[in-house]
Each structure stands twice: as structure tokens, then as C-alpha cells.
Amino acid sequence: MQSEFKGFFNNLALGKLAFPNCKSCGAFHWYPMKYCPHCQSANIHWQPVGGIGRVYSWTVVRHSFNAVHTLPLPYVVALLEFEDAPNVRLITNLVDTAPESLTIGMKVEPILTGLNEGEPPVKVIFRKARVEII
Amino acid sequence: MEPTIAIVGVGETAPLRKSTKDVRELTLEASLSAIQDAGLQCSDIDGIITDAGIMPSTVPQDWMAAQLGISPNFTACLSYGGAGIVAAPMLAQYAIESGRATAVLFYFGVDWGSRADGPYAFHDMYPAKKTFEKPYGFNAQPCYFGLWTRRYMHEYGLTEDDLAEIAISQRANALLNGRGQMTTALDREGYYKSRLISDPLRAADCCLLSDGAGAYVMTSRKRAQDCRKTPVLVRGVGFGGVAVTGDDVFTQGKSLLISPAAAKASEFAQRAAGITLEDVDFAEIYDCFTISCLMQIEDLGFCAKGEAAAFIRERGITVGGRLPVNTHGGLLSYSYRLGIEHMVEAVRQLRGESGNAQVANARVGLVGGFSPPDYGVTILSR
């Protein structure tokens, strides 16, 4: 794994969703890069976010493209935006949410998951937000 | 600007899902056929161009040079796939005008029809896609473009009928051409019977998978007069990139629904050619998916963003329409060799060699090649 990617997983392991943020210009970027792509500063830190996202778009995948790396079909891939992390769009899976009920702009909340029950999180998936946050 | 170079030879292998020949043999066959089409000998070729992403590891230039007995004075690689395939005349023009080369071969081939992971494995070269997308099953081009389609529908009110129109029109073109991989007609009912791959995209919205290759030969306008076929003039070439990585292009960036590189490349090519899109008689546009063809019609400047569905309905994009698009059936219905078939077809149209799929009085053709985030445009004329 690229060294600049590791902060994401280190934060997940601590139960936090965080994105790279530049201390020089204050902007977020995604995917992680060596230098801030907005101002080329190397002074980047991982800024935790609240976790509530909004659906920018989604697709229901109904075909297995790779025999080895696939999820049980069908599954929902969503692209999310976060109010407290502009410039970031996160690819994730939406679970516990019927595809017919999906709408663009819908609020979703994170679920951090490990490879096995009780292990530290390595993935972040989302479901429809249970609590309306103002 | 007066055109200085011309395409004088084209070649391709037959459109095919799976070939018994490997990609080197296919690419060699297409290259020889292009050189022969030009009425040239291998020894006449002194420049070689290909893409910079796929060919260097599968059919490298040194192998092609040795196989054809060419000692090149000029070699170059440009972008990967589509954009490089279409914008390569930009480099040939430089080489020929500066006297570094007199006859330049461009070649491209793929075996993605028979290779196990086909085009999907290509994206493994992107570390962020591998780390942050594959674990979530976001691992193939139909997923990327499915996501774009949903967003486009939300912002501009696109319907499935609008996508069907493109798939159906291009299938009609493929049947007129008669050589493509798809040989049965597609109507609206057939479109809706086509299975969903990654909502809202159906199989009929996705390009084919193919084994095959294509090539073209360029030389100076002056020398072109002595070649076997009517020269097709390179009127203007445009190439554009964006400050976005291949990792990011499908998900990040201000808007996913605009490809700024396409607009840039199109404007540059038009300026260089001294003509506008109003002069274009037909277009071969990188239709990896119905949605991407539709979006490029906008980004190239044929109409404003959000208006392509109406534009397509009103103008008509079949061979008999007011703007024929992908006159051979395109990547959707002819073959998927990342757009080399688009260059070959544009040349055939301008020579009047397209048979039943010939666009009447075709004088100017535009070819657009997309390798996100890069874009290439070449405008050709008789």
C-alpha cells in the first residue's frame, strides 16, 4: 500500500473516519497524495469528520466482473459527500437500505467493519441515517 | 492553417470477440495491412507511434520495428488507449514537418476479448482504486459509468429512453456496415430486455469486448499524392489533460459530468483546422458506454451540457441522420478496440469506402478519443 494511504486505515482502526487535510491551505483532498494537490505543501494531517454523508450518486451492481474480488450480487455502491470535508467523495457500500428507497442527497451514517467480528475496522460502509441531524 | 500531413493507409483485423491469434500477431497483421493500403513498403516507414499505457507492455515498438524491418528515426507514445489513438497525428505532424520522419505508422491492439479480466484488470495499475474502491466492489468500468449516469439523470432529467436511442441508432449503423460483432437489430423492446449490469446501465449500454487491432499510416501531404488511395487530410488535432489522476477521474473533481479535456481538445482541433463543428459531416466518438457518447457530444461542443439527449433525438445520429455518429456501429456494436476502429472508419468514410453505411457527401469527419482524464480529437477531410 502507498505510504500516504495508511492514515486512513490507522484512523479506521481507532474508530474514526478521517481524510487528508492541508495545514497550509486548509483544503481537503482525496484520494491521498504525497503533497497537497491544491498548494503543493507536504504539511498534511488526517482530519476526522463527523461521518454523516450525503449520497452524490449510486449504482446497483448486478454482474460479477471478477471471479475473485466480488461481493454477493446485487450490491449497492454509493459515492458520498461530507459537509465537513469539501473536495472529498468516498466510494462505499450502502447496506440495510432498499435500492428503491435510495435518493440523491439522502443522509447516510457510517458503520465501521473489521474482517471478522471483534477485529479492528478496515472498511467503512454506510446505511440510511437513523437520526435526522440538523 | 493549411494541412501538412495526410492519412494514406488504414488497416484492421476483423471485428471479433475472441481470436485464435495473439495480440502481437493481430497488431502486426493490421500494421501490414495499413502499409499495404497506402501502397508503401515496410522500408518506407521511418516513424512509429503507439499509446503509452497498453502497447509498451504488450506490443512494444522495438518488437514492431524488428518484425517489420524498420529502423526508425522517430518513435513516440501518447496517453493510453483512446486519447492517444486519436491524437497521435499531432506527433506525426511534428515528426514529418521537422523532417525527422517521412512516413509514420500508428498501431494499437488488444486481447481484452479473451483475457480473463479483460478491461477490468487495466485499472489495477491505479493504487488508490485498488485500495479504496475494489474492496467495495467498485471494480469495473460499467460501475463507474453507472454512477455517472445516475448523477446525470438527477441533474439533467435524462431517461432510459434517451440512452436506448443511442444504442439503437448505433446498432442500425452496425447492420448497414455489416462487418461488426453485432449482427442482429436492436429495437426499444430489445433494449429493455437487455439485462441490467450496473444500474441504470444495461448490457446494451456497454461496449463490446474484442480481440483485435488497427493501424494507420501518415505521410506528408505532398508525398500522399503518390500513394495508392485518396489521401485523407489531417486538418486539426487537439489533445487535453486535466489535473486529476486516473485514480480520481471517475469519482472526484468538481463535476463528474463534464470532461474539460474534451472541450479543450475540440477547441484546439477546430482552431487548427480553421473549421467549426457546423462543418462536420459525421463524428466517430468514443462510445465506451451510451452515457459517455452522450456526454462527449456535449463536451466536444455539438450542444450545451444537458442538451445531448434532445440534440440526438432532433438531429438523428444514424448514417442517414443529420449528424451521423459512429457510422460503423462504434464500440457498442462494431468492436471495442479502444477507438482505433474509429480512426479507420473515419478514413474509409472520407474515401467513400463505407458501402451501405456511407454518409452521403462526407467531406469532414471528427474523431474523439477518451482515456479519462485525457482526450484527443482529430478532424479529417477529403
Short mmCIF file of C-alpha atoms in Angstrom, two decimals:
data_model
loop_
_atom_site.label_atom_id
_atom_site.label_comp_id
_atom_site.label_asym_id
_atom_site.label_seq_id
_atom_site.Cartn_x
_atom_site.Cartn_y
_atom_site.Cartn_z
CA MET A 1 0.00 0.00 0.00
CA GLN A 2 1.19 3.55 -0.77
CA SER A 3 2.53 5.14 2.43
CA GLU A 4 0.23 8.15 2.02
CA PHE A 5 -2.82 5.83 2.17
CA LYS A 6 -2.05 4.41 5.62
CA GLY A 7 -3.51 7.26 7.71
CA PHE A 8 -6.99 6.29 6.52
CA PHE A 9 -6.68 2.78 7.91
CA ASN A 10 -4.87 3.88 11.08
CA ASN A 11 -7.82 6.15 11.83
CA LEU A 12 -10.39 3.47 10.96
CA ALA A 13 -8.66 1.12 13.42
CA LEU A 14 -9.22 3.79 16.08
CA GLY A 15 -12.89 4.00 15.13
CA LYS A 16 -12.53 7.28 13.23
CA LEU A 17 -13.30 8.31 9.66
CA ALA A 18 -10.65 10.83 8.62
CA PHE A 19 -9.48 12.47 5.39
CA PRO A 20 -6.26 14.24 4.39
CA ASN A 21 -6.33 17.96 5.09
CA CYS A 22 -3.64 20.51 4.28
CA LYS A 23 -2.36 22.59 7.22
CA SER A 24 -1.05 25.24 4.84
CA CYS A 25 -4.14 26.00 2.75
CA GLY A 26 -6.80 24.27 4.86
CA ALA A 27 -8.25 22.27 1.94
CA PHE A 28 -9.16 18.59 1.94
CA HIS A 29 -8.18 16.32 -0.91
CA TRP A 30 -8.99 12.75 -1.91
CA TYR A 31 -7.50 10.30 -2.83
CA PRO A 32 -4.48 10.77 -0.55
CA MET A 33 -1.45 12.33 -2.26
CA LYS A 34 2.15 13.00 -1.24
CA TYR A 35 1.72 16.77 -1.37
CA CYS A 36 -1.45 18.83 -1.18
CA PRO A 37 -2.69 18.99 -4.82
CA HIS A 38 -4.11 22.49 -4.17
CA CYS A 39 -0.92 24.19 -2.89
CA GLN A 40 1.83 21.51 -3.09
CA SER A 41 2.52 21.66 0.65
CA ALA A 42 3.75 18.49 2.36
CA ASN A 43 2.14 19.60 5.62
CA ILE A 44 -0.84 17.23 5.53
CA HIS A 45 -2.70 15.77 8.50
CA TRP A 46 -5.64 13.41 8.86
CA GLN A 47 -8.77 15.30 9.96
CA PRO A 48 -11.55 13.20 11.49
CA VAL A 49 -15.08 14.00 10.26
CA GLY A 50 -18.49 13.54 11.84
CA GLY A 51 -19.33 10.71 9.48
CA ILE A 52 -22.77 11.77 8.26
CA GLY A 53 -22.63 11.80 4.48
CA ARG A 54 -24.96 12.54 1.61
CA VAL A 55 -25.43 10.36 -1.45
CA TYR A 56 -23.96 12.06 -4.56
CA SER A 57 -24.76 9.07 -6.77
CA TRP A 58 -25.12 5.32 -6.63
CA THR A 59 -25.34 2.20 -8.75
CA VAL A 60 -26.70 -1.29 -8.09
CA VAL A 61 -24.12 -3.77 -9.34
CA ARG A 62 -25.75 -6.91 -10.76
CA HIS A 63 -22.83 -8.52 -12.59
CA SER A 64 -19.65 -10.12 -11.28
CA PHE A 65 -16.70 -8.63 -13.16
CA ASN A 66 -14.02 -10.50 -11.31
CA ALA A 67 -14.43 -14.02 -10.02
CA VAL A 68 -12.03 -13.47 -7.12
CA HIS A 69 -12.86 -9.99 -5.88
CA THR A 70 -16.59 -9.73 -5.79
CA LEU A 71 -19.36 -9.14 -3.30
CA PRO A 72 -22.61 -11.14 -3.20
CA LEU A 73 -24.86 -9.79 -6.00
CA PRO A 74 -26.61 -7.45 -6.18
CA TYR A 75 -24.87 -4.81 -4.08
CA VAL A 76 -25.09 -1.03 -3.87
CA VAL A 77 -22.04 1.13 -4.50
CA ALA A 78 -22.52 4.74 -3.47
CA LEU A 79 -20.45 7.88 -3.84
CA LEU A 80 -20.79 10.14 -0.80
CA GLU A 81 -20.05 13.76 0.03
CA PHE A 82 -19.44 15.17 3.51
CA GLU A 83 -20.39 18.65 4.64
CA ASP A 84 -17.35 18.81 6.94
CA ALA A 85 -14.91 17.59 4.25
CA PRO A 86 -15.36 19.50 0.98
CA ASN A 87 -13.46 18.09 -2.06
CA VAL A 88 -13.85 14.53 -0.77
CA ARG A 89 -16.12 11.95 -2.41
CA LEU A 90 -15.99 8.50 -0.87
CA ILE A 91 -16.80 5.21 -2.57
CA THR A 92 -18.63 2.85 -0.22
CA ASN A 93 -21.40 0.27 0.02
CA LEU A 94 -24.87 1.09 1.29
CA VAL A 95 -26.39 -1.66 3.41
CA ASP A 96 -29.73 -2.21 5.15
CA THR A 97 -31.26 0.16 2.58
CA ALA A 98 -33.60 -0.99 -0.18
CA PRO A 99 -32.34 0.20 -3.60
CA GLU A 100 -35.84 1.56 -4.39
CA SER A 101 -35.60 3.89 -1.39
CA LEU A 102 -32.29 5.46 -2.46
CA THR A 103 -32.29 9.10 -3.44
CA ILE A 104 -29.54 11.54 -4.34
CA GLY A 105 -28.87 13.80 -1.36
CA MET A 106 -30.06 11.18 1.14
CA LYS A 107 -28.26 11.27 4.50
CA VAL A 108 -26.29 8.19 5.48
CA GLU A 109 -24.35 7.13 8.58
CA PRO A 110 -21.17 5.05 8.81
CA ILE A 111 -20.65 1.52 10.05
CA LEU A 112 -17.00 0.61 10.60
CA THR A 113 -16.37 -3.07 9.97
CA GLY A 114 -13.47 -5.45 10.57
CA LEU A 115 -12.65 -8.50 8.52
CA ASN A 116 -14.13 -10.67 11.28
CA GLU A 117 -16.35 -9.99 14.27
CA GLY A 118 -14.41 -8.23 17.04
CA GLU A 119 -11.42 -7.30 14.87
CA PRO A 120 -10.39 -3.65 14.32
CA PRO A 121 -12.21 -1.89 11.46
CA VAL A 122 -10.68 -1.91 7.97
CA LYS A 123 -13.74 -0.83 5.97
CA VAL A 124 -16.41 1.81 6.30
CA ILE A 125 -19.83 1.09 4.86
CA PHE A 126 -22.97 3.18 5.30
CA ARG A 127 -26.70 2.91 5.87
CA LYS A 128 -29.58 5.36 5.73
CA ALA A 129 -29.17 7.78 8.68
CA ARG A 130 -31.44 6.73 11.52
CA VAL A 131 -31.44 10.12 13.22
CA GLU A 132 -32.14 13.31 11.30
CA ILE A 133 -29.27 15.63 12.08
CA ILE A 134 -29.93 19.31 11.62
CA MET B 1 -3.85 26.53 -41.34
CA GLU B 2 -3.02 24.51 -44.47
CA PRO B 3 -2.91 20.78 -43.74
CA THR B 4 0.62 19.39 -43.97
CA ILE B 5 0.06 15.66 -43.42
CA ALA B 6 -2.43 13.03 -44.56
CA ILE B 7 -3.52 9.55 -43.57
CA VAL B 8 -2.71 7.38 -46.55
CA GLY B 9 -3.27 3.86 -45.26
CA VAL B 10 -5.56 2.12 -42.77
CA GLY B 11 -5.83 -1.48 -41.67
CA GLU B 12 -7.69 -3.52 -39.09
CA THR B 13 -8.31 -7.13 -38.21
CA ALA B 14 -11.88 -8.43 -38.45
CA PRO B 15 -14.11 -7.40 -35.51
CA LEU B 16 -14.15 -10.44 -33.23
CA ARG B 17 -14.88 -11.30 -29.59
CA LYS B 18 -12.16 -13.95 -29.38
CA SER B 19 -9.38 -14.51 -31.88
CA THR B 20 -7.21 -17.58 -32.23
CA LYS B 21 -4.28 -15.20 -32.80
CA ASP B 22 -2.46 -13.38 -30.01
CA VAL B 23 -2.28 -9.60 -29.73
CA ARG B 24 1.17 -9.34 -31.35
CA GLU B 25 0.04 -11.26 -34.42
CA LEU B 26 -3.18 -9.23 -34.67
CA THR B 27 -1.35 -5.92 -34.36
CA LEU B 28 1.25 -6.97 -36.90
CA GLU B 29 -1.47 -8.05 -39.33
CA ALA B 30 -3.25 -4.68 -39.01
CA SER B 31 0.02 -2.76 -39.43
CA LEU B 32 0.98 -4.65 -42.58
CA SER B 33 -2.48 -4.15 -43.97
CA ALA B 34 -2.26 -0.37 -43.35
CA ILE B 35 1.15 -0.14 -45.03
CA GLN B 36 -0.14 -2.14 -47.99
CA ASP B 37 -3.29 0.01 -48.17
CA ALA B 38 -1.02 3.03 -48.54
CA GLY B 39 0.88 1.35 -51.36
CA LEU B 40 4.08 1.63 -49.32
CA GLN B 41 6.77 -0.88 -48.35
CA CYS B 42 7.77 -1.56 -44.73
CA SER B 43 11.13 0.01 -45.59
CA ASP B 44 9.33 3.31 -46.36
CA ILE B 45 8.24 3.64 -42.71
CA ASP B 46 10.68 5.61 -40.57
CA GLY B 47 8.49 6.67 -37.65
CA ILE B 48 6.40 4.66 -35.18
CA ILE B 49 3.82 5.91 -32.68
CA THR B 50 1.57 3.99 -30.30
CA ASP B 51 -0.18 4.58 -26.99
CA ALA B 52 1.87 4.94 -23.81
CA GLY B 53 -0.21 2.80 -21.48
CA ILE B 54 -1.10 -0.52 -23.06
CA MET B 55 1.16 -1.25 -26.02
CA PRO B 56 4.55 -0.75 -24.30
CA SER B 57 3.98 -3.94 -22.27
CA THR B 58 2.14 -5.98 -24.91
CA VAL B 59 3.31 -4.98 -28.41
CA PRO B 60 6.32 -2.73 -27.85
CA GLN B 61 7.75 -0.53 -30.58
CA ASP B 62 11.11 -2.30 -30.71
CA TRP B 63 9.36 -5.58 -31.46
CA MET B 64 7.21 -4.00 -34.14
CA ALA B 65 10.25 -2.27 -35.67
CA ALA B 66 12.26 -5.51 -35.75
CA GLN B 67 9.34 -7.53 -37.11
CA LEU B 68 8.73 -5.03 -39.93
CA GLY B 69 12.42 -4.36 -40.56
CA ILE B 70 12.06 -0.67 -39.73
CA SER B 71 14.97 1.40 -38.39
CA PRO B 72 13.00 4.36 -37.05
CA ASN B 73 14.20 7.96 -36.89
CA PHE B 74 11.26 8.89 -34.70
CA THR B 75 9.26 6.99 -32.08
CA ALA B 76 6.73 8.29 -29.55
CA CYS B 77 3.98 7.13 -27.19
CA LEU B 78 0.94 9.17 -26.23
CA SER B 79 -1.56 8.79 -23.36
CA TYR B 80 -3.27 5.39 -23.10
CA GLY B 81 -5.89 3.89 -25.39
CA GLY B 82 -8.46 6.25 -26.92
CA ALA B 83 -6.90 9.70 -26.49
CA GLY B 84 -3.51 8.51 -27.74
CA ILE B 85 -5.01 6.61 -30.66
CA VAL B 86 -6.85 9.69 -31.89
CA ALA B 87 -4.32 12.44 -31.09
CA ALA B 88 -1.27 10.59 -32.47
CA PRO B 89 -1.34 12.62 -35.74
CA MET B 90 -0.26 15.59 -33.55
CA LEU B 91 3.09 13.83 -33.04
CA ALA B 92 3.33 12.55 -36.62
CA GLN B 93 2.78 16.10 -37.85
CA TYR B 94 5.65 17.30 -35.68
CA ALA B 95 7.94 14.50 -36.90
CA ILE B 96 7.07 14.96 -40.58
CA GLU B 97 7.13 18.78 -40.61
CA SER B 98 10.52 18.82 -38.86
CA GLY B 99 11.96 16.30 -41.29
CA ARG B 100 12.57 13.69 -38.60
CA ALA B 101 10.36 11.16 -40.35
CA THR B 102 8.71 10.82 -43.74
CA ALA B 103 6.16 8.04 -43.17
CA VAL B 104 4.78 7.26 -39.71
CA LEU B 105 2.92 4.14 -38.58
CA PHE B 106 0.45 4.22 -35.69
CA TYR B 107 -0.71 0.86 -34.32
CA PHE B 108 -2.89 -0.38 -31.47
CA GLY B 109 -4.34 -3.76 -30.50
CA VAL B 110 -5.96 -5.54 -27.55
CA ASP B 111 -6.81 -9.06 -26.45
CA TRP B 112 -9.41 -7.94 -23.93
CA GLY B 113 -11.99 -10.20 -25.55
CA SER B 114 -10.18 -13.35 -24.49
CA ARG B 115 -8.11 -12.19 -21.50
CA ALA B 116 -9.71 -13.38 -18.25
CA ASP B 117 -10.17 -9.98 -16.56
CA GLY B 118 -10.44 -8.13 -19.86
CA PRO B 119 -10.51 -4.37 -19.42
CA TYR B 120 -11.18 -4.53 -15.68
CA ALA B 121 -7.64 -5.58 -14.74
CA PHE B 122 -6.30 -2.49 -16.52
CA HIS B 123 -7.36 -0.33 -13.58
CA ASP B 124 -5.21 -2.34 -11.16
CA MET B 125 -2.39 -0.01 -12.15
CA TYR B 126 -4.10 2.71 -10.11
CA PRO B 127 -3.08 2.31 -6.45
CA ALA B 128 -5.94 4.33 -4.94
CA LYS B 129 -8.56 2.46 -6.97
CA LYS B 130 -7.10 -0.80 -5.75
CA THR B 131 -7.02 0.31 -2.11
CA PHE B 132 -10.18 2.37 -1.73
CA GLU B 133 -12.55 1.11 -4.45
CA LYS B 134 -12.03 -2.58 -5.22
CA PRO B 135 -12.86 -3.73 -1.65
CA TYR B 136 -16.31 -2.15 -2.17
CA GLY B 137 -16.91 -3.91 -5.47
CA PHE B 138 -16.39 -0.69 -7.45
CA ASN B 139 -14.15 -2.58 -9.82
CA ALA B 140 -15.23 -2.24 -13.43
CA GLN B 141 -15.99 0.43 -16.00
CA PRO B 142 -19.78 -0.26 -16.06
CA CYS B 143 -19.87 0.63 -12.33
CA TYR B 144 -18.03 3.90 -12.90
CA PHE B 145 -20.28 4.93 -15.75
CA GLY B 146 -23.40 3.65 -13.97
CA LEU B 147 -22.59 6.11 -11.20
CA TRP B 148 -22.16 8.94 -13.73
CA THR B 149 -25.42 8.01 -15.45
CA ARG B 150 -27.43 8.17 -12.22
CA ARG B 151 -26.00 11.59 -11.40
CA TYR B 152 -26.60 12.81 -14.95
CA MET B 153 -30.23 11.64 -14.73
CA HIS B 154 -30.60 13.57 -11.48
CA GLU B 155 -29.09 16.81 -12.79
CA TYR B 156 -30.48 16.88 -16.33
CA GLY B 157 -33.53 14.63 -16.37
CA LEU B 158 -32.03 12.03 -18.71
CA THR B 159 -34.24 8.96 -19.24
CA GLU B 160 -33.53 5.35 -20.13
CA ASP B 161 -35.28 6.03 -23.44
CA ASP B 162 -32.59 8.62 -24.20
CA LEU B 163 -29.87 6.02 -23.67
CA ALA B 164 -31.83 3.47 -25.72
CA GLU B 165 -31.86 5.92 -28.64
CA ILE B 166 -28.05 5.83 -28.83
CA ALA B 167 -27.75 2.05 -28.55
CA ILE B 168 -30.48 1.52 -31.16
CA SER B 169 -29.06 4.07 -33.62
CA GLN B 170 -25.56 2.65 -33.44
CA ARG B 171 -26.85 -0.88 -33.88
CA ALA B 172 -28.63 0.26 -37.04
CA ASN B 173 -25.33 1.70 -38.27
CA ALA B 174 -23.53 -1.58 -37.50
CA LEU B 175 -26.06 -3.56 -39.55
CA LEU B 176 -25.51 -1.24 -42.51
CA ASN B 177 -21.76 -1.69 -42.15
CA GLY B 178 -22.22 -5.44 -41.95
CA ARG B 179 -18.78 -6.36 -40.58
CA GLY B 180 -19.34 -5.63 -36.87
CA GLN B 181 -19.63 -8.07 -33.98
CA MET B 182 -23.34 -7.33 -33.52
CA THR B 183 -25.40 -8.70 -36.36
CA THR B 184 -28.99 -8.56 -35.07
CA ALA B 185 -31.23 -5.50 -34.96
CA LEU B 186 -31.97 -3.75 -31.68
CA ASP B 187 -35.30 -2.04 -31.00
CA ARG B 188 -36.70 -0.42 -27.87
CA GLU B 189 -38.18 -3.69 -26.66
CA GLY B 190 -34.85 -5.43 -27.15
CA TYR B 191 -33.09 -2.64 -25.28
CA TYR B 192 -35.34 -3.05 -22.24
CA LYS B 193 -34.88 -6.83 -22.37
CA SER B 194 -31.12 -6.35 -22.20
CA ARG B 195 -30.05 -7.23 -18.67
CA LEU B 196 -29.03 -4.66 -16.07
CA ILE B 197 -25.29 -4.72 -15.44
CA SER B 198 -24.78 -1.76 -13.11
CA ASP B 199 -27.97 0.31 -12.74
CA PRO B 200 -29.07 2.13 -14.73
CA LEU B 201 -26.74 0.71 -17.40
CA ARG B 202 -27.78 -2.41 -19.29
CA ALA B 203 -25.66 -4.73 -21.40
CA ALA B 204 -26.88 -2.75 -24.44
CA ASP B 205 -25.37 0.42 -22.93
CA CYS B 206 -21.93 -1.17 -22.56
CA CYS B 207 -19.27 -1.57 -25.22
CA LEU B 208 -18.38 -4.97 -26.61
CA LEU B 209 -15.29 -6.95 -25.71
CA SER B 210 -12.92 -7.73 -28.56
CA ASP B 211 -9.63 -9.19 -29.66
CA GLY B 212 -8.17 -7.20 -32.50
CA ALA B 213 -6.02 -4.39 -33.80
CA GLY B 214 -5.91 -1.45 -36.16
CA ALA B 215 -3.29 0.80 -37.66
CA TYR B 216 -2.87 3.86 -39.84
CA VAL B 217 -0.04 5.38 -41.84
CA MET B 218 0.67 9.10 -42.19
CA THR B 219 2.93 10.97 -44.54
CA SER B 220 3.38 14.49 -45.90
CA ARG B 221 0.57 15.91 -47.98
CA LYS B 222 2.94 16.15 -50.92
CA ARG B 223 4.07 12.53 -50.72
CA ALA B 224 0.48 11.42 -50.14
CA GLN B 225 -0.31 12.26 -53.77
CA ASP B 226 1.83 9.30 -54.84
CA CYS B 227 0.12 6.81 -52.51
CA ARG B 228 -2.37 4.19 -53.64
CA LYS B 229 -5.60 5.67 -52.22
CA THR B 230 -7.14 9.12 -51.98
CA PRO B 231 -5.29 10.93 -49.18
CA VAL B 232 -7.33 11.92 -46.13
CA LEU B 233 -6.04 15.23 -44.79
CA VAL B 234 -5.29 15.78 -41.12
CA ARG B 235 -6.94 19.17 -40.69
CA GLY B 236 -6.52 19.70 -36.96
CA VAL B 237 -5.56 17.74 -33.86
CA GLY B 238 -6.31 18.58 -30.23
CA PHE B 239 -5.18 16.92 -27.05
CA GLY B 240 -6.09 17.75 -23.48
CA GLY B 241 -5.45 16.53 -19.98
CA VAL B 242 -6.74 17.65 -16.58
CA ALA B 243 -5.08 17.97 -13.16
CA VAL B 244 -6.81 14.81 -11.99
CA THR B 245 -5.29 11.33 -11.75
CA GLY B 246 -6.67 8.19 -13.36
CA ASP B 247 -7.45 7.12 -9.79
CA ASP B 248 -9.65 10.16 -9.22
CA VAL B 249 -11.31 10.82 -12.53
CA PHE B 250 -14.41 8.68 -12.02
CA THR B 251 -15.25 9.96 -8.54
CA GLN B 252 -13.51 13.22 -7.65
CA GLY B 253 -13.31 16.65 -9.26
CA LYS B 254 -15.81 19.45 -9.25
CA SER B 255 -18.28 17.84 -11.64
CA LEU B 256 -18.24 14.27 -12.88
CA LEU B 257 -20.50 15.21 -15.77
CA ILE B 258 -18.09 17.48 -17.62
CA SER B 259 -14.83 16.38 -19.25
CA PRO B 260 -12.87 19.63 -19.59
CA ALA B 261 -10.19 17.84 -21.62
CA ALA B 262 -12.69 17.07 -24.38
CA ALA B 263 -13.73 20.72 -24.67
CA LYS B 264 -10.09 21.82 -24.74
CA ALA B 265 -9.08 19.23 -27.36
CA SER B 266 -12.11 20.03 -29.52
CA GLU B 267 -11.50 23.78 -29.47
CA PHE B 268 -7.82 23.30 -30.28
CA ALA B 269 -8.55 20.95 -33.17
CA GLN B 270 -11.20 23.27 -34.62
CA ARG B 271 -8.87 26.26 -34.38
CA ALA B 272 -6.02 24.34 -36.01
CA ALA B 273 -8.35 23.12 -38.77
CA GLY B 274 -9.89 26.54 -39.29
CA ILE B 275 -13.34 24.97 -39.31
CA THR B 276 -16.21 24.71 -36.84
CA LEU B 277 -18.42 21.83 -35.75
CA GLU B 278 -21.07 23.11 -38.15
CA ASP B 279 -18.79 21.89 -40.96
CA VAL B 280 -18.56 18.36 -39.56
CA ASP B 281 -20.47 15.79 -41.66
CA PHE B 282 -20.06 12.84 -39.27
CA ALA B 283 -18.37 12.02 -35.96
CA GLU B 284 -16.77 8.90 -34.55
CA ILE B 285 -17.00 9.39 -30.78
CA TYR B 286 -15.55 7.20 -28.02
CA ASP B 287 -18.71 5.32 -27.03
CA CYS B 288 -17.43 3.00 -24.30
CA PHE B 289 -20.97 3.47 -22.91
CA THR B 290 -24.08 5.17 -24.23
CA ILE B 291 -23.74 7.77 -21.47
CA SER B 292 -20.15 8.62 -22.35
CA CYS B 293 -21.01 9.08 -26.03
CA LEU B 294 -23.85 11.40 -24.97
CA MET B 295 -21.66 13.42 -22.62
CA GLN B 296 -18.90 13.81 -25.22
CA ILE B 297 -21.39 15.17 -27.75
CA GLU B 298 -21.84 18.00 -25.25
CA ASP B 299 -18.22 18.36 -24.17
CA LEU B 300 -16.98 18.46 -27.77
CA GLY B 301 -19.32 21.42 -28.29
CA PHE B 302 -22.03 20.00 -30.55
CA CYS B 303 -24.59 21.22 -27.98
CA ALA B 304 -24.74 22.63 -24.45
CA LYS B 305 -24.38 20.49 -21.30
CA GLY B 306 -27.62 18.69 -20.54
CA GLU B 307 -28.94 19.01 -24.10
CA ALA B 308 -27.42 15.99 -25.85
CA ALA B 309 -30.50 13.77 -25.49
CA ALA B 310 -32.64 16.36 -27.27
CA PHE B 311 -29.86 17.02 -29.81
CA ILE B 312 -29.65 13.30 -30.65
CA ARG B 313 -33.44 12.99 -30.97
CA GLU B 314 -33.74 16.07 -33.17
CA ARG B 315 -30.70 15.59 -35.42
CA GLY B 316 -30.58 11.81 -35.57
CA ILE B 317 -27.23 10.01 -35.29
CA THR B 318 -27.80 7.13 -37.71
CA VAL B 319 -25.97 7.11 -41.05
CA GLY B 320 -28.99 8.86 -42.56
CA GLY B 321 -29.28 11.38 -39.70
CA ARG B 322 -28.18 14.99 -39.64
CA LEU B 323 -25.13 14.15 -37.53
CA PRO B 324 -24.19 10.51 -38.13
CA VAL B 325 -22.27 9.25 -35.09
CA ASN B 326 -20.27 6.02 -35.03
CA THR B 327 -21.14 5.09 -38.58
CA HIS B 328 -19.69 1.57 -38.19
CA GLY B 329 -21.70 0.88 -35.02
CA GLY B 330 -18.99 2.07 -32.66
CA LEU B 331 -17.61 0.38 -29.59
CA LEU B 332 -21.20 -0.57 -28.71
CA SER B 333 -21.96 -2.61 -31.83
CA TYR B 334 -18.88 -2.87 -34.09
CA SER B 335 -15.91 -3.76 -31.85
CA TYR B 336 -14.09 -2.49 -28.78
CA ARG B 337 -10.50 -1.78 -29.70
CA LEU B 338 -10.45 1.47 -27.76
CA GLY B 339 -11.13 3.67 -30.78
CA ILE B 340 -8.60 2.56 -33.40
CA GLU B 341 -11.66 1.37 -35.34
CA HIS B 342 -12.97 4.96 -35.17
CA MET B 343 -9.89 6.32 -36.95
CA VAL B 344 -10.07 3.57 -39.57
CA GLU B 345 -13.78 4.16 -40.15
CA ALA B 346 -13.40 7.95 -40.47
CA VAL B 347 -10.78 7.46 -43.18
CA ARG B 348 -12.99 4.94 -45.01
CA GLN B 349 -15.94 7.35 -44.87
CA LEU B 350 -13.87 10.18 -46.34
CA ARG B 351 -12.61 7.90 -49.11
CA GLY B 352 -16.18 6.82 -49.86
CA GLU B 353 -15.40 3.21 -48.97
CA SER B 354 -18.14 2.63 -46.38
CA GLY B 355 -20.60 0.81 -48.63
CA ASN B 356 -24.16 0.69 -47.30
CA ALA B 357 -23.07 2.75 -44.28
CA GLN B 358 -21.60 5.52 -46.43
CA VAL B 359 -22.57 9.02 -45.30
CA ALA B 360 -23.65 10.94 -48.39
CA ASN B 361 -21.15 13.67 -49.38
CA ALA B 362 -18.92 13.04 -46.37
CA ARG B 363 -16.25 15.74 -46.59
CA VAL B 364 -15.27 16.45 -42.96
CA GLY B 365 -15.17 13.96 -40.10
CA LEU B 366 -14.36 14.37 -36.41
CA VAL B 367 -12.89 11.60 -34.28
CA GLY B 368 -12.91 11.81 -30.48
CA GLY B 369 -10.85 9.51 -28.24
CA PHE B 370 -11.34 9.31 -24.48
CA SER B 371 -8.95 7.84 -21.94
CA PRO B 372 -10.15 9.52 -18.78
CA PRO B 373 -8.96 12.10 -17.91
CA ASP B 374 -7.19 12.60 -21.29
CA TYR B 375 -9.00 13.42 -24.52
CA GLY B 376 -7.89 13.52 -28.15
CA VAL B 377 -9.64 14.99 -31.20
CA THR B 378 -8.65 14.73 -34.84
CA ILE B 379 -10.53 16.47 -37.62
CA LEU B 380 -10.06 14.89 -41.04
CA SER B 381 -11.23 15.89 -44.50
CA ARG B 382 -11.06 14.80 -48.10
#
